[in-house]
mmCIF file with all atom_site columns, C-alpha atoms in Angstrom:
data_model
loop_
_atom_site.group_PDB
_atom_site.id
_atom_site.type_symbol
_atom_site.label_atom_id
_atom_site.label_alt_id
_atom_site.label_comp_id
_atom_site.label_asym_id
_atom_site.label_entity_id
_atom_site.label_seq_id
_atom_site.pdbx_PDB_ins_code
_atom_site.Cartn_x
_atom_site.Cartn_y
_atom_site.Cartn_z
_atom_site.occupancy
_atom_site.B_iso_or_equiv
_atom_site.pdbx_formal_charge
_atom_site.auth_seq_id
_atom_site.auth_comp_id
_atom_site.auth_asym_id
_atom_site.auth_atom_id
_atom_site.pdbx_PDB_model_num
ATOM 1  C CA . MET A 1 1  ? 60.902 -7.509  -135.776 1.00 74.00 ? 22 MET A CA 1
ATOM 2  C CA . GLN A 1 2  ? 63.676 -7.228  -138.345 1.00 83.00 ? 23 GLN A CA 1
ATOM 3  C CA . SER A 1 3  ? 62.455 -10.365 -140.112 1.00 89.00 ? 24 SER A CA 1
ATOM 4  C CA . ILE A 1 4  ? 58.960 -8.867  -140.474 1.00 89.00 ? 25 ILE A CA 1
ATOM 5  C CA . ILE A 1 5  ? 60.418 -5.667  -141.928 1.00 89.00 ? 26 ILE A CA 1
ATOM 6  C CA . SER A 1 6  ? 62.525 -7.675  -144.378 1.00 90.00 ? 27 SER A CA 1
ATOM 7  C CA . GLU A 1 7  ? 59.507 -9.761  -145.362 1.00 91.00 ? 28 GLU A CA 1
ATOM 8  C CA . LEU A 1 8  ? 57.375 -6.653  -145.979 1.00 89.00 ? 29 LEU A CA 1
ATOM 9  C CA . LYS A 1 9  ? 60.155 -5.049  -148.028 1.00 89.00 ? 30 LYS A CA 1
ATOM 10 C CA . ALA A 1 10 ? 60.388 -8.179  -150.169 1.00 89.00 ? 31 ALA A CA 1
ATOM 11 C CA . LEU A 1 11 ? 56.608 -8.147  -150.620 1.00 89.00 ? 32 LEU A CA 1
ATOM 12 C CA . LEU A 1 12 ? 56.731 -4.506  -151.733 1.00 88.00 ? 33 LEU A CA 1
ATOM 13 C CA . ALA A 1 13 ? 59.631 -5.117  -154.098 1.00 87.00 ? 34 ALA A CA 1
ATOM 14 C CA . SER A 1 14 ? 57.974 -8.108  -155.729 1.00 90.00 ? 35 SER A CA 1
ATOM 15 C CA . GLY A 1 15 ? 54.432 -6.760  -155.920 1.00 90.00 ? 36 GLY A CA 1
ATOM 16 C CA . ILE A 1 16 ? 54.711 -3.042  -156.642 1.00 89.00 ? 37 ILE A CA 1
ATOM 17 C CA . ASN A 1 17 ? 56.618 -1.233  -159.374 1.00 86.00 ? 38 ASN A CA 1
ATOM 18 C CA . LEU A 1 18 ? 59.108 0.874   -157.452 1.00 84.00 ? 39 LEU A CA 1
ATOM 19 C CA . GLY A 1 19 ? 60.729 2.328   -160.554 1.00 83.00 ? 40 GLY A CA 1
ATOM 20 C CA . GLY A 1 20 ? 64.096 0.711   -159.955 1.00 84.00 ? 41 GLY A CA 1
ATOM 21 C CA . LEU A 1 21 ? 64.353 1.874   -156.339 1.00 83.00 ? 42 LEU A CA 1
ATOM 22 C CA . ASP A 1 22 ? 66.710 -0.275  -154.270 1.00 83.00 ? 43 ASP A CA 1
ATOM 23 C CA . ILE A 1 23 ? 64.363 -1.418  -151.504 1.00 84.00 ? 44 ILE A CA 1
ATOM 24 C CA . SER A 1 24 ? 67.297 -2.285  -149.249 1.00 83.00 ? 45 SER A CA 1
ATOM 25 C CA . ARG A 1 25 ? 68.070 1.439   -148.981 1.00 83.00 ? 46 ARG A CA 1
ATOM 26 C CA . VAL A 1 26 ? 64.609 2.188   -147.590 1.00 84.00 ? 47 VAL A CA 1
ATOM 27 C CA . GLY A 1 27 ? 64.429 2.362   -143.808 1.00 86.00 ? 48 GLY A CA 1
ATOM 28 C CA . ALA A 1 28 ? 61.637 0.981   -141.645 1.00 87.00 ? 49 ALA A CA 1
ATOM 29 C CA . GLU A 1 29 ? 60.671 4.516   -140.599 1.00 90.00 ? 50 GLU A CA 1
ATOM 30 C CA . ASP A 1 30 ? 60.643 5.983   -144.129 1.00 89.00 ? 51 ASP A CA 1
ATOM 31 C CA . PRO A 1 31 ? 57.188 7.107   -145.298 1.00 91.00 ? 52 PRO A CA 1
ATOM 32 C CA . LEU A 1 32 ? 55.475 5.151   -148.048 1.00 88.00 ? 53 LEU A CA 1
ATOM 33 C CA . PHE A 1 33 ? 53.487 7.938   -149.702 1.00 89.00 ? 54 PHE A CA 1
ATOM 34 C CA . THR A 1 34 ? 55.811 10.940  -149.915 1.00 85.00 ? 55 THR A CA 1
ATOM 35 C CA . LYS A 1 35 ? 58.687 11.849  -152.186 1.00 82.00 ? 56 LYS A CA 1
ATOM 36 C CA . GLN A 1 36 ? 61.044 11.550  -149.204 1.00 80.00 ? 57 GLN A CA 1
ATOM 37 C CA . GLY A 1 37 ? 60.051 7.902   -148.898 1.00 79.00 ? 58 GLY A CA 1
ATOM 38 C CA . LEU A 1 38 ? 58.883 5.460   -151.535 1.00 84.00 ? 59 LEU A CA 1
ATOM 39 C CA . GLY A 1 39 ? 56.598 7.940   -153.285 1.00 87.00 ? 60 GLY A CA 1
ATOM 40 C CA . LEU A 1 40 ? 53.731 5.485   -153.622 1.00 89.00 ? 61 LEU A CA 1
ATOM 41 C CA . ASP A 1 41 ? 50.441 6.733   -155.061 1.00 90.00 ? 62 ASP A CA 1
ATOM 42 C CA . SER A 1 42 ? 46.808 5.687   -154.644 1.00 89.00 ? 63 SER A CA 1
ATOM 43 C CA . ILE A 1 43 ? 47.108 2.825   -157.145 1.00 91.00 ? 64 ILE A CA 1
ATOM 44 C CA . ASP A 1 44 ? 50.133 1.540   -155.241 1.00 90.00 ? 65 ASP A CA 1
ATOM 45 C CA . ALA A 1 45 ? 48.124 1.784   -152.015 1.00 89.00 ? 66 ALA A CA 1
ATOM 46 C CA . MET A 1 46 ? 45.406 -0.387  -153.532 1.00 89.00 ? 67 MET A CA 1
ATOM 47 C CA . GLU A 1 47 ? 47.989 -2.895  -154.763 1.00 91.00 ? 68 GLU A CA 1
ATOM 48 C CA . LEU A 1 48 ? 49.609 -2.938  -151.321 1.00 90.00 ? 69 LEU A CA 1
ATOM 49 C CA . CYS A 1 49 ? 46.249 -3.668  -149.685 1.00 89.00 ? 70 CYS A CA 1
ATOM 50 C CA . LEU A 1 50 ? 45.657 -6.531  -152.104 1.00 90.00 ? 71 LEU A CA 1
ATOM 51 C CA . LEU A 1 51 ? 49.144 -7.939  -151.460 1.00 91.00 ? 72 LEU A CA 1
ATOM 52 C CA . LEU A 1 52 ? 48.616 -7.828  -147.695 1.00 91.00 ? 73 LEU A CA 1
ATOM 53 C CA . GLN A 1 53 ? 45.190 -9.385  -148.035 1.00 91.00 ? 74 GLN A CA 1
ATOM 54 C CA . LYS A 1 54 ? 46.484 -12.209 -150.214 1.00 92.00 ? 75 LYS A CA 1
ATOM 55 C CA . ARG A 1 55 ? 49.627 -12.877 -148.168 1.00 92.00 ? 76 ARG A CA 1
ATOM 56 C CA . TYR A 1 56 ? 48.336 -12.422 -144.610 1.00 92.00 ? 77 TYR A CA 1
ATOM 57 C CA . GLY A 1 57 ? 44.546 -12.593 -144.880 1.00 93.00 ? 78 GLY A CA 1
ATOM 58 C CA . ILE A 1 58 ? 44.183 -8.974  -143.736 1.00 89.00 ? 79 ILE A CA 1
ATOM 59 C CA . SER A 1 59 ? 40.969 -7.342  -144.869 1.00 86.00 ? 80 SER A CA 1
ATOM 60 C CA . PHE A 1 60 ? 40.371 -3.628  -145.316 1.00 83.00 ? 81 PHE A CA 1
ATOM 61 C CA . GLU A 1 61 ? 37.109 -1.765  -145.124 1.00 80.00 ? 82 GLU A CA 1
ATOM 62 C CA . ASN A 1 62 ? 36.220 1.078   -147.439 1.00 74.00 ? 83 ASN A CA 1
ATOM 63 C CA . ILE A 1 63 ? 37.666 4.017   -145.518 1.00 63.00 ? 84 ILE A CA 1
ATOM 64 C CA . GLN A 1 64 ? 36.713 7.501   -146.632 1.00 60.00 ? 85 GLN A CA 1
ATOM 65 C CA . GLN A 1 65 ? 38.525 10.611  -145.527 1.00 57.00 ? 86 GLN A CA 1
ATOM 66 C CA . GLY A 1 66 ? 36.330 13.547  -144.806 1.00 50.00 ? 87 GLY A CA 1
#
């Protein structure tokens, strides 16, 4: 499990602008989209989806919140 977490952290660090944040200081349980976590926004979410799709072949459907 730790190797998967490390791999995902490396993917985030290489593919998304984290504003100089040291990704090694981010825990596996830290939220991605709040100021207490990485503080990612909607553009970052789209980039993350594209990274996961390209790297792992994961596809995402258009999900709308209501």
